Amino acid sequence: MRIITPFLILALASAFCITGQHPVADLLTGYTNIQININDQPPLPHTSYELAFLKSDLQDLTPSSSATWLLKRLLSFITSTPPSPNLTFGLNTFFTSLTSPTISSLSSSLPSICSDSDALEFRVDLLSSSSRFDLLLELQSLRVLSRFNSERSPVVKSEIGVMTDVMPIVYTVRTRNQAGTFMDDVKGVREMKELLVLGVRSGVEVLDVEAVWGEEFWGDVLDANSKSLILGSHHVPHKVITDEEAKNWAKVCEMEGRADAVKVILSCEEGGEGVDQALRCCEEQVKGRLPVVAMCLGEVGSYSRVLNKRMTPVTHPALPFVAAPGQLSAKEIMRKRVEIQPPRNYFILGRNIPYTLSPALHGRAISVTGLPDKYLKADVETLEEFVESDLFKGAAFGGTSVTIPYKQDIMKYLDEVKDEAMEIGAVNTVVVEEEGGEGGQRRLVGYNTDWVGIFNPIQQRLGKGEDVGSEYYLVVGAGGAARAAAYVGKKLGFKLLFWNRTPGKLADLVESFGGEIVDSLEGISEEQREKLRVVYSSLPAGAEFVLPEELLKEDLIMFDANYKPFNTKFLEQGQKGGCMLIRGSEMFYEQGIRQFELWFGRRAPYGEMKKLVMEACVE
């Protein structure tokens, strides 16, 4: 993948006086599959990705400029792992169909549009210009304008860092016979294919591809793609079809296994008969293999948009017109869904937990994503007080976080405990699953997300594909957090070391995860000292634990489980020694983000959750 050539970097430097030390040049180094298209140059045939700029827009190439951000966004997209389709096309998610002929005309409306959107649909067929250069400029303008309003945006984690201000784009070219405006003759279909390839080259998150044209058409588009999620789609306007025909179109939209999600839009009879046909038939055909987006066209089919739970196309009051008759806003749909499925209650379960940030964290995430549910505190003297109450037994129970001292005891009340929770020996997240789908028999499933809060920050700081099999990972402490940390060290492939002021408590950790007990940190061997890569401390801040100075080095990752205080003696020592630091605050929001995804079946608003925790933790 790392293929921009020295020639292209020199061309950029010549055009914009970019030196080798300039942030744009630094970002470009090593990528020959990106073309920077200036003032409408023709595309290079070998180029995989492309950005377009007017020369006048690039006078100020600072690290914080829009041009630099767009390049960083594209490089992050290229080097990131594609997200899970089931979370991207998650439950109660929406994409707003933009219906303006120019993006600039939406600049004042985008803040309110973004607040109700999990993605924005870039309708190429509705724009005033279809030239490839103008389309790239319009798309990049949309990204920049939505950047600071993307509260619901998920995280993009990649080789070059973490981005939390990227609103996902659904790139669509809809033809006339598919409820759009683009010509559907031979010439029009050829042009549509070229525009879809342009969407791939621009690095869009979701590419909507009309599946009706067959593999000869979309094969070339998909062959040009490496990262975009493919939404195989088909519309049947002005005609009511049978269930078997509907199922066949769902099969076509799977695109022989190359689609990441299926979208089928049908027409239903006057009076609303068959308003659930698209969703019912698609789910029967797809059988859970892929996420399904399915509904009926027109005012008569508007209620099907309420029934459809995944990435529903919506309008917004700020738009000049709706993209399709019967389209509703996200707020309208959520109000109607509450009538079908009343809001649920989620909890933080523990004893003596007035300090917990969990209600603020999940309350913010629920609010930002427009969900109707509540997150409450269950501070109880005994576990039985909670599990015997209507809070736990009632139909409104959606799930719970579990903290000290109930992480082990809660397990006996669950129907299933996941493998990672069994190995760690603790459950910190209870999820309600319904057998056979919504309305089925309730099952309580226990997870542990503490390890995710440890794993993600460490993996982010390790080199891409780095082999750590010969390196050491030291766990300090012997409690529940130490078990989660040991699980992570084993999963990452490190050699494990354990140290605790009371060594007798470590035998169980070694038995569970392997590794070696260190009697004295001062007496650690020369090999262990040289190859020590991670130190995880689960000790309370009041212990004022620090490492022997000879263990400090620049590539050492020092992880403190405490999220308050923000700076412990351990972290202050690591900062002075030039080590890489990970605070408990990062662990806290990472594990909370995973909890949110487990409960709500959709991607979390990462930036907002991180912001809340950091504001609460920074002194």
XYZ file of C-alpha atoms in Angstrom:
619
model
C 0.000 0.000 0.000
C 2.845 2.419 0.771
C 3.878 2.870 -2.749
C 3.460 9.028 -3.264
C 6.624 8.851 -5.467
C 9.587 11.165 -4.940
C 8.529 12.837 -8.186
C 5.099 13.670 -6.806
C 6.511 14.998 -3.534
C 8.917 17.161 -5.527
C 6.021 18.394 -7.653
C 4.142 19.396 -4.539
C 7.197 21.082 -3.091
C 7.713 22.985 -6.342
C 4.105 24.086 -6.595
C 3.648 25.096 -2.954
C 7.172 25.623 -1.611
C 6.815 22.542 0.599
C 10.048 21.501 2.248
C 10.931 18.044 3.433
C 10.049 19.190 6.941
C 6.561 20.358 5.990
C 3.674 18.410 7.595
C 2.073 17.647 4.223
C 5.349 16.311 2.805
C 5.854 14.265 5.970
C 2.403 12.718 5.640
C 2.871 11.935 1.952
C 6.204 10.184 2.315
C 5.939 6.566 1.232
C 2.614 6.714 -0.607
C 2.735 6.529 -4.402
C -0.893 5.482 -4.694
C -2.231 8.969 -3.863
C -2.596 11.673 -6.493
C -2.895 15.318 -5.444
C -4.972 16.748 -8.272
C -4.373 20.496 -8.681
C -6.594 22.649 -10.906
C -8.299 19.720 -12.652
C -5.440 17.519 -13.815
C -6.373 14.190 -15.424
C -6.154 11.122 -13.159
C -3.180 8.805 -13.259
C -4.295 5.304 -14.296
C -2.307 3.568 -11.546
C -3.521 5.838 -8.737
C -5.708 4.218 -6.094
C -6.718 7.368 -4.212
C -7.113 11.001 -5.139
C -7.566 14.457 -3.612
C -8.368 17.618 -5.582
C -7.471 21.195 -4.690
C -7.565 24.602 -6.252
C -4.095 26.069 -6.023
C -5.527 29.141 -4.289
C -6.861 26.898 -1.493
C -3.369 25.685 -0.608
C -1.629 28.922 0.243
C -1.554 28.138 3.967
C -0.441 24.532 4.399
C -0.189 24.512 8.181
C -0.622 21.408 10.364
C -4.150 22.569 11.244
C -5.236 23.588 7.733
C -8.127 21.900 5.943
C -5.818 20.569 3.222
C -3.554 18.885 5.758
C -6.582 17.474 7.603
C -8.029 16.064 4.361
C -4.752 14.346 3.578
C -4.500 12.955 7.099
C -8.099 11.727 6.817
C -7.329 9.912 3.580
C -4.136 8.335 4.924
C -6.007 7.267 8.065
C -8.660 5.672 5.863
C -6.054 3.825 3.805
C -4.151 2.452 6.811
C -7.119 1.686 9.080
C -8.873 -1.638 9.507
C -12.322 -1.558 7.850
C -15.015 -1.229 10.528
C -17.540 -3.942 11.272
C -20.527 -3.637 8.884
C -22.859 -4.672 11.713
C -21.750 -1.656 13.762
C -21.488 0.781 10.837
C -24.975 -0.221 9.670
C -25.948 -0.443 13.310
C -29.259 -0.320 15.128
C -31.001 3.069 15.238
C -28.504 4.618 12.824
C -29.374 7.123 10.100
C -27.813 8.720 7.053
C -29.158 12.046 5.843
C -29.746 12.267 2.096
C -28.360 15.649 1.033
C -30.536 17.146 -1.697
C -28.856 20.463 -2.403
C -27.242 21.067 -5.839
C -24.136 22.449 -4.079
C -22.562 21.675 -0.725
C -21.735 25.317 -0.024
C -25.459 26.112 0.163
C -25.699 23.747 3.158
C -22.911 25.345 5.211
C -25.265 27.019 7.696
C -27.483 23.911 7.960
C -24.834 21.222 8.443
C -24.438 21.683 12.230
C -28.066 20.696 12.848
C -28.017 18.045 10.093
C -24.906 16.402 11.539
C -26.372 16.310 15.042
C -29.074 13.910 13.769
C -26.842 11.890 11.418
C -24.517 8.915 11.651
C -23.467 9.496 8.040
C -24.175 11.920 5.195
C -25.321 10.727 1.778
C -23.453 12.475 -1.034
C -26.018 12.249 -3.859
C -23.894 12.680 -6.972
C -26.941 12.554 -9.255
C -28.512 15.569 -7.503
C -25.485 17.884 -7.754
C -25.343 20.727 -10.284
C -22.009 19.543 -11.742
C -20.922 16.031 -12.630
C -17.326 16.758 -13.648
C -14.969 14.567 -11.673
C -12.841 17.461 -10.426
C -15.861 19.474 -9.255
C -17.277 16.381 -7.517
C -14.044 15.821 -5.614
C -14.040 19.458 -4.512
C -17.686 19.201 -3.409
C -17.032 15.997 -1.491
C -13.997 17.454 0.256
C -15.995 20.588 1.073
C -18.641 18.399 2.699
C -16.000 16.654 4.799
C -14.484 19.938 5.985
C -17.838 21.579 6.738
C -19.068 18.580 8.737
C -15.749 18.059 10.547
C -16.500 20.197 13.608
C -20.141 19.158 13.856
C -19.686 15.386 13.777
C -20.646 14.611 17.390
C -21.926 11.142 16.493
C -18.864 10.198 14.469
C -17.017 6.958 15.254
C -13.271 6.757 15.699
C -10.810 6.148 12.846
C -7.744 4.323 14.195
C -4.831 3.870 11.844
C -1.065 3.752 11.486
C -0.846 7.535 11.711
C -3.014 8.025 14.800
C -6.607 8.486 15.925
C -9.199 10.763 14.292
C -12.534 11.512 15.965
C -13.837 14.287 13.693
C -14.588 12.376 10.477
C -18.247 12.195 9.454
C -18.762 9.023 7.357
C -19.923 9.558 3.774
C -22.356 7.368 1.807
C -21.528 7.973 -1.859
C -24.503 7.409 -4.177
C -25.174 7.703 -7.907
C -28.837 6.822 -8.486
C -30.268 6.287 -11.996
C -33.762 7.182 -13.166
C -35.074 3.634 -13.052
C -33.688 3.400 -9.508
C -35.547 6.461 -8.154
C -32.725 8.856 -9.072
C -31.970 11.380 -11.806
C -28.938 9.955 -13.625
C -29.407 8.701 -17.166
C -29.713 4.915 -17.389
C -28.850 4.381 -21.055
C -25.563 2.807 -22.154
C -23.703 6.107 -22.010
C -25.199 7.009 -18.640
C -24.345 3.652 -17.074
C -20.755 3.944 -18.305
C -20.495 7.425 -16.804
C -22.040 6.165 -13.565
C -19.377 3.469 -13.329
C -16.660 6.110 -13.749
C -18.216 8.215 -11.002
C -18.401 5.218 -8.656
C -14.714 4.533 -9.265
C -14.127 8.198 -8.425
C -15.931 7.572 -5.127
C -13.549 4.699 -4.445
C -10.562 6.894 -5.279
C -11.790 9.601 -2.917
C -11.848 7.125 -0.023
C -15.543 7.184 0.855
C -16.639 5.133 3.848
C -19.697 3.585 2.122
C -20.248 3.123 -1.615
C -23.872 2.561 -2.690
C -23.764 0.365 -5.819
C -26.828 -0.455 -7.924
C -26.645 -4.240 -8.057
C -29.076 -4.590 -10.984
C -26.339 -3.932 -13.558
C -24.556 -7.192 -12.780
C -20.963 -8.228 -12.180
C -19.795 -6.930 -15.563
C -20.700 -3.452 -14.253
C -19.868 -3.527 -10.569
C -16.948 -5.938 -10.823
C -14.706 -3.146 -12.132
C -15.880 -0.830 -9.358
C -15.256 -3.371 -6.620
C -11.897 -4.355 -8.079
C -10.808 -0.722 -7.650
C -11.890 -0.748 -4.008
C -9.960 -1.811 -0.928
C -11.504 -0.094 2.096
C -14.977 1.307 1.330
C -17.911 -0.720 2.645
C -20.161 -1.763 -0.254
C -23.913 -1.279 0.030
C -25.524 -3.419 -2.672
C -28.815 -1.728 -3.512
C -31.922 -2.039 -5.653
C -35.083 0.073 -5.963
C -38.406 -1.065 -7.436
C -40.495 2.095 -7.919
C -44.105 2.185 -9.189
C -44.567 -1.592 -9.105
C -45.700 -4.044 -6.431
C -43.789 -7.346 -6.608
C -44.231 -10.760 -4.992
C -42.348 -11.993 -1.945
C -40.280 -14.336 -4.098
C -39.266 -11.470 -6.370
C -38.343 -9.404 -3.313
C -36.167 -12.226 -1.968
C -34.513 -12.562 -5.353
C -33.586 -8.870 -5.349
C -32.114 -9.271 -1.867
C -29.981 -12.106 -3.243
C -28.899 -9.930 -6.178
C -27.913 -7.173 -3.733
C -25.563 -9.542 -1.922
C -23.494 -9.199 -5.100
C -22.192 -12.775 -4.928
C -20.765 -12.218 -1.457
C -18.946 -8.977 -2.257
C -21.432 -6.596 -0.606
C -21.047 -5.599 3.049
C -24.736 -4.728 3.427
C -27.960 -5.124 1.445
C -30.418 -2.328 0.637
C -33.755 -3.110 -1.048
C -36.434 -0.448 -1.556
C -39.829 -1.641 -2.831
C -43.272 -0.215 -3.535
C -46.249 -1.268 -1.426
C -49.966 -1.272 -2.219
C -52.258 1.665 -1.613
C -53.568 1.443 1.933
C -50.202 0.319 3.251
C -50.546 -3.395 2.542
C -47.106 -5.007 2.514
C -45.391 -2.102 4.262
C -43.077 -4.629 5.933
C -42.489 -6.716 2.788
C -39.014 -5.424 1.971
C -37.641 -5.890 5.482
C -39.323 -9.260 6.046
C -38.261 -10.755 2.709
C -34.700 -9.436 2.891
C -34.169 -10.818 6.374
C -35.554 -14.192 5.309
C -33.220 -14.291 2.308
C -30.051 -12.900 3.895
C -30.475 -14.924 7.133
C -28.247 -12.644 9.181
C -25.225 -12.894 6.860
C -25.266 -9.143 6.227
C -26.927 -6.039 7.677
C -30.200 -5.223 5.919
C -31.598 -1.811 4.958
C -35.119 -2.346 3.574
C -38.277 -0.267 3.242
C -41.053 0.867 0.902
C -41.264 3.994 -1.239
C -43.811 6.790 -1.048
C -46.000 8.320 1.618
C -47.872 5.038 1.941
C -44.612 3.292 2.795
C -43.300 5.864 5.290
C -43.966 3.582 8.270
C -41.525 1.038 6.797
C -38.788 3.554 7.638
C -39.759 3.192 11.276
C -39.631 -0.606 11.035
C -36.208 -0.555 9.350
C -33.618 -0.367 12.165
C -30.298 -0.051 10.320
C -28.843 3.020 8.574
C -32.242 4.405 7.598
C -32.085 7.146 4.933
C -33.649 10.298 6.385
C -34.333 13.900 5.521
C -33.891 16.996 7.669
C -35.990 20.179 8.032
C -32.982 22.244 6.904
C -32.866 20.570 3.462
C -34.574 22.149 0.416
C -36.560 19.000 -0.401
C -36.723 15.316 0.542
C -34.748 12.821 -1.516
C -37.723 10.446 -1.727
C -41.470 10.752 -1.032
C -42.334 9.491 2.434
C -38.871 10.148 3.833
C -38.931 11.181 7.507
C -36.428 12.887 9.765
C -34.400 10.930 12.326
C -36.263 12.576 15.206
C -39.638 11.666 13.701
C -38.588 8.044 13.286
C -37.215 7.737 16.830
C -40.444 9.152 18.299
C -42.439 6.507 16.449
C -40.023 3.706 17.394
C -40.487 4.490 21.084
C -44.167 3.661 20.631
C -43.147 0.158 19.452
C -40.237 -0.421 21.831
C -40.358 1.615 25.071
C -37.041 3.019 26.339
C -34.808 0.752 28.397
C -32.797 1.355 31.541
C -29.064 0.675 31.872
C -27.087 0.835 35.115
C -23.749 1.037 36.830
C -23.954 -1.629 39.529
C -21.673 -1.407 42.557
C -21.320 -0.448 46.211
C -20.214 2.967 47.463
C -19.782 4.418 43.956
C -20.690 8.115 44.240
C -17.472 8.916 42.346
C -18.256 6.907 39.194
C -18.132 8.655 35.828
C -20.190 5.943 34.111
C -23.596 7.712 34.296
C -22.101 10.861 32.776
C -20.208 8.885 30.120
C -23.081 6.738 28.895
C -25.661 9.449 29.487
C -23.723 11.679 27.096
C -23.382 8.923 24.485
C -27.099 8.094 24.650
C -28.023 11.762 24.309
C -25.668 12.454 21.388
C -26.916 9.465 19.391
C -30.563 10.400 19.902
C -31.502 7.234 21.788
C -34.434 7.378 24.241
C -32.868 5.134 26.898
C -31.541 6.017 30.369
C -28.367 5.138 32.250
C -28.780 5.076 36.032
C -26.809 4.300 39.166
C -27.516 1.128 41.178
C -25.480 1.705 44.351
C -26.574 -1.222 46.547
C -25.322 -2.813 49.765
C -25.832 -6.353 48.456
C -25.986 -7.805 44.972
C -29.232 -9.598 45.854
C -30.864 -6.237 46.486
C -30.439 -5.486 42.785
C -31.018 -8.878 41.124
C -34.226 -9.476 43.083
C -35.654 -6.080 42.135
C -37.796 -5.027 39.179
C -34.835 -2.995 37.958
C -33.144 -6.277 37.012
C -36.158 -8.521 36.400
C -38.369 -6.040 34.556
C -38.851 -5.742 30.795
C -37.209 -2.302 30.847
C -33.827 -3.731 31.929
C -31.402 -3.242 29.055
C -28.080 -4.149 30.673
C -25.598 -3.027 33.268
C -22.006 -2.143 33.936
C -20.621 -3.976 36.968
C -17.939 -2.671 39.277
C -16.469 -3.506 42.688
C -17.422 -5.670 44.527
C -19.844 -7.555 42.257
C -17.785 -8.487 39.173
C -17.424 -12.129 40.229
C -20.702 -12.669 42.083
C -22.876 -11.439 39.188
C -21.748 -14.388 37.063
C -24.043 -16.905 38.762
C -27.105 -14.906 37.730
C -26.277 -14.970 34.014
C -27.292 -17.378 31.259
C -23.909 -17.162 29.529
C -20.465 -15.814 30.339
C -18.174 -15.106 27.390
C -14.776 -16.789 27.192
C -12.695 -13.680 27.900
C -14.740 -12.960 31.030
C -14.337 -16.569 32.201
C -10.565 -16.433 31.684
C -10.229 -13.085 33.435
C -12.612 -14.264 36.135
C -14.830 -11.188 36.141
C -17.828 -9.692 34.347
C -18.073 -5.931 34.049
C -20.833 -5.786 31.397
C -24.201 -7.551 31.248
C -26.018 -7.541 27.910
C -29.651 -8.531 27.353
C -30.102 -10.720 24.288
C -33.469 -11.891 22.990
C -33.610 -15.380 21.506
C -35.184 -15.370 18.075
C -35.008 -11.583 17.809
C -36.973 -8.740 19.338
C -39.665 -9.939 21.734
C -38.043 -13.339 22.268
C -37.034 -14.945 25.546
C -34.523 -12.872 27.501
C -30.974 -14.147 27.952
C -28.386 -12.385 30.121
C -24.857 -12.541 28.748
C -21.745 -11.486 30.647
C -18.760 -9.779 29.006
C -15.543 -8.231 30.202
C -14.602 -4.984 28.449
C -11.856 -3.985 30.902
C -9.360 -5.888 28.777
C -10.450 -3.897 25.683
C -9.664 -0.700 27.586
C -6.138 -2.015 28.116
C -5.615 -3.721 24.758
C -6.635 -0.829 22.469
C -4.291 1.848 23.898
C -1.301 -0.520 23.992
C -1.891 -1.799 20.462
C -2.199 1.794 19.212
C 1.284 2.565 20.532
C 2.950 -0.554 19.228
C 4.392 -0.495 15.734
C 2.197 -1.852 12.960
C 2.684 -5.611 12.760
C 5.421 -5.502 15.392
C 6.566 -8.896 16.674
C 6.606 -8.706 20.471
C 7.203 -12.385 21.113
C 10.690 -11.779 22.518
C 9.689 -8.754 24.630
C 8.436 -8.535 28.204
C 5.216 -7.191 29.695
C 5.280 -6.473 33.426
C 2.063 -6.505 35.466
C 2.287 -4.752 38.834
C -0.379 -5.740 41.362
C -2.527 -8.820 41.867
C -6.201 -7.763 41.788
C -8.916 -7.893 39.134
C -7.336 -5.180 36.983
C -4.083 -7.153 37.017
C -5.918 -10.204 35.659
C -7.372 -8.184 32.786
C -3.906 -6.757 32.074
C -2.338 -10.217 32.101
C -5.007 -11.434 29.668
C -4.032 -8.587 27.306
C -0.313 -9.318 27.586
C -0.924 -12.950 26.716
C -3.233 -12.011 23.823
C -0.629 -9.633 22.379
C 2.026 -12.355 22.570
C 4.387 -10.874 25.191
C 6.387 -12.759 27.763
C 4.675 -12.039 31.078
C 6.304 -10.837 34.293
C 4.459 -10.260 37.573
C 5.421 -8.258 40.640
C 3.478 -7.473 43.778
C 4.452 -6.405 47.279
C 2.760 -9.600 48.460
C 4.176 -12.216 46.041
C 1.938 -14.987 47.360
C -1.061 -13.430 45.603
C 0.566 -13.879 42.185
C 0.491 -17.672 41.973
C -3.047 -17.662 40.574
C -2.066 -15.189 37.843
C 0.865 -17.335 36.724
C -1.317 -20.448 36.768
C -3.963 -18.730 34.622
C -1.784 -16.869 32.132
C 1.735 -18.284 32.406
C 4.747 -16.069 32.917
C 7.185 -15.501 35.737
C 7.052 -13.889 39.175
C 9.718 -11.239 39.782
C 10.922 -11.137 43.387
C 12.466 -7.695 43.080
C 12.245 -5.056 40.350
C 15.780 -3.993 41.218
C 16.927 -7.548 40.635
C 15.312 -7.979 37.216
C 17.650 -9.708 34.757
C 19.617 -7.816 32.111
C 17.677 -9.491 29.285
C 14.343 -8.646 30.894
C 15.429 -5.043 31.448
C 16.600 -4.601 27.841
C 13.484 -6.204 26.361
C 10.931 -4.746 28.772
C 8.267 -3.041 26.600
C 5.149 -2.566 28.766
C 4.626 -1.939 32.470
C 1.015 -1.994 33.682
C 0.417 -0.790 37.238
C -2.881 -1.658 38.895
C -1.771 -0.242 42.264
C -3.791 2.618 43.808
C -2.364 6.110 43.315
C -1.858 6.395 47.077
C 0.749 3.632 46.939
C 3.032 6.118 45.108
C 4.624 3.273 43.159
C 7.581 4.057 40.892
C 9.990 1.914 38.863
C 13.714 1.585 39.399
C 15.284 4.275 37.210
C 17.335 1.778 35.226
C 14.123 0.335 33.700
C 13.131 3.608 32.011
C 13.700 4.023 28.256
C 12.046 5.841 25.359
C 10.179 2.871 23.878
C 8.774 1.739 27.262
C 4.980 1.936 27.539
C 3.936 2.859 31.091
C 0.229 2.202 31.791
C -1.434 3.350 35.042
C -4.918 1.967 35.756
C -5.922 5.026 37.839
C -8.018 7.621 36.049
C -7.799 9.969 39.031
C -5.485 11.638 39.785
C -4.526 12.437 36.215
C -0.805 12.352 37.104
C 0.439 9.732 39.556
C 4.014 9.371 40.772
C 4.364 6.481 38.316
C 3.256 8.598 35.342
C 5.307 11.619 36.387
C 8.352 9.371 36.483
C 7.590 8.051 32.995
C 7.089 11.541 31.610
C 10.475 12.675 32.912
C 12.056 9.532 31.458
C 10.604 10.140 27.981
C 8.441 6.990 28.082
C 5.095 6.488 26.334
C 2.272 7.030 28.838
C -1.224 5.554 29.045
C -3.572 6.805 31.733
C -6.537 5.080 33.310
C -8.756 7.725 31.723
C -7.994 6.240 28.301
C -8.692 2.744 29.594
C -11.976 3.985 31.064
C -13.430 5.502 27.910
C -12.148 2.687 25.672
C -13.875 0.021 27.763
C -17.005 2.205 27.993
C -17.125 2.573 24.224
C -17.083 -1.203 23.893
C -19.916 -1.436 26.447
C -21.994 1.026 24.439
C -21.486 -0.997 21.249
C -22.495 -4.233 22.983
C -25.668 -2.753 24.414
C -26.879 -0.701 21.474
C -25.509 -2.616 18.469
C -24.004 0.457 16.816
C -20.771 2.440 16.763
C -20.213 4.813 19.669
C -19.636 8.589 19.499
C -15.970 8.142 20.366
C -14.924 11.800 20.369
C -17.713 12.898 22.698
C -17.109 10.036 25.147
C -13.382 10.715 25.208
C -13.967 14.450 25.660
C -16.248 13.927 28.654
C -13.799 11.624 30.448
C -10.799 13.835 29.792
C -12.600 16.962 31.009
C -13.532 15.138 34.208
C -10.056 13.691 34.787
C -7.673 16.495 33.834
C -6.782 18.512 36.899
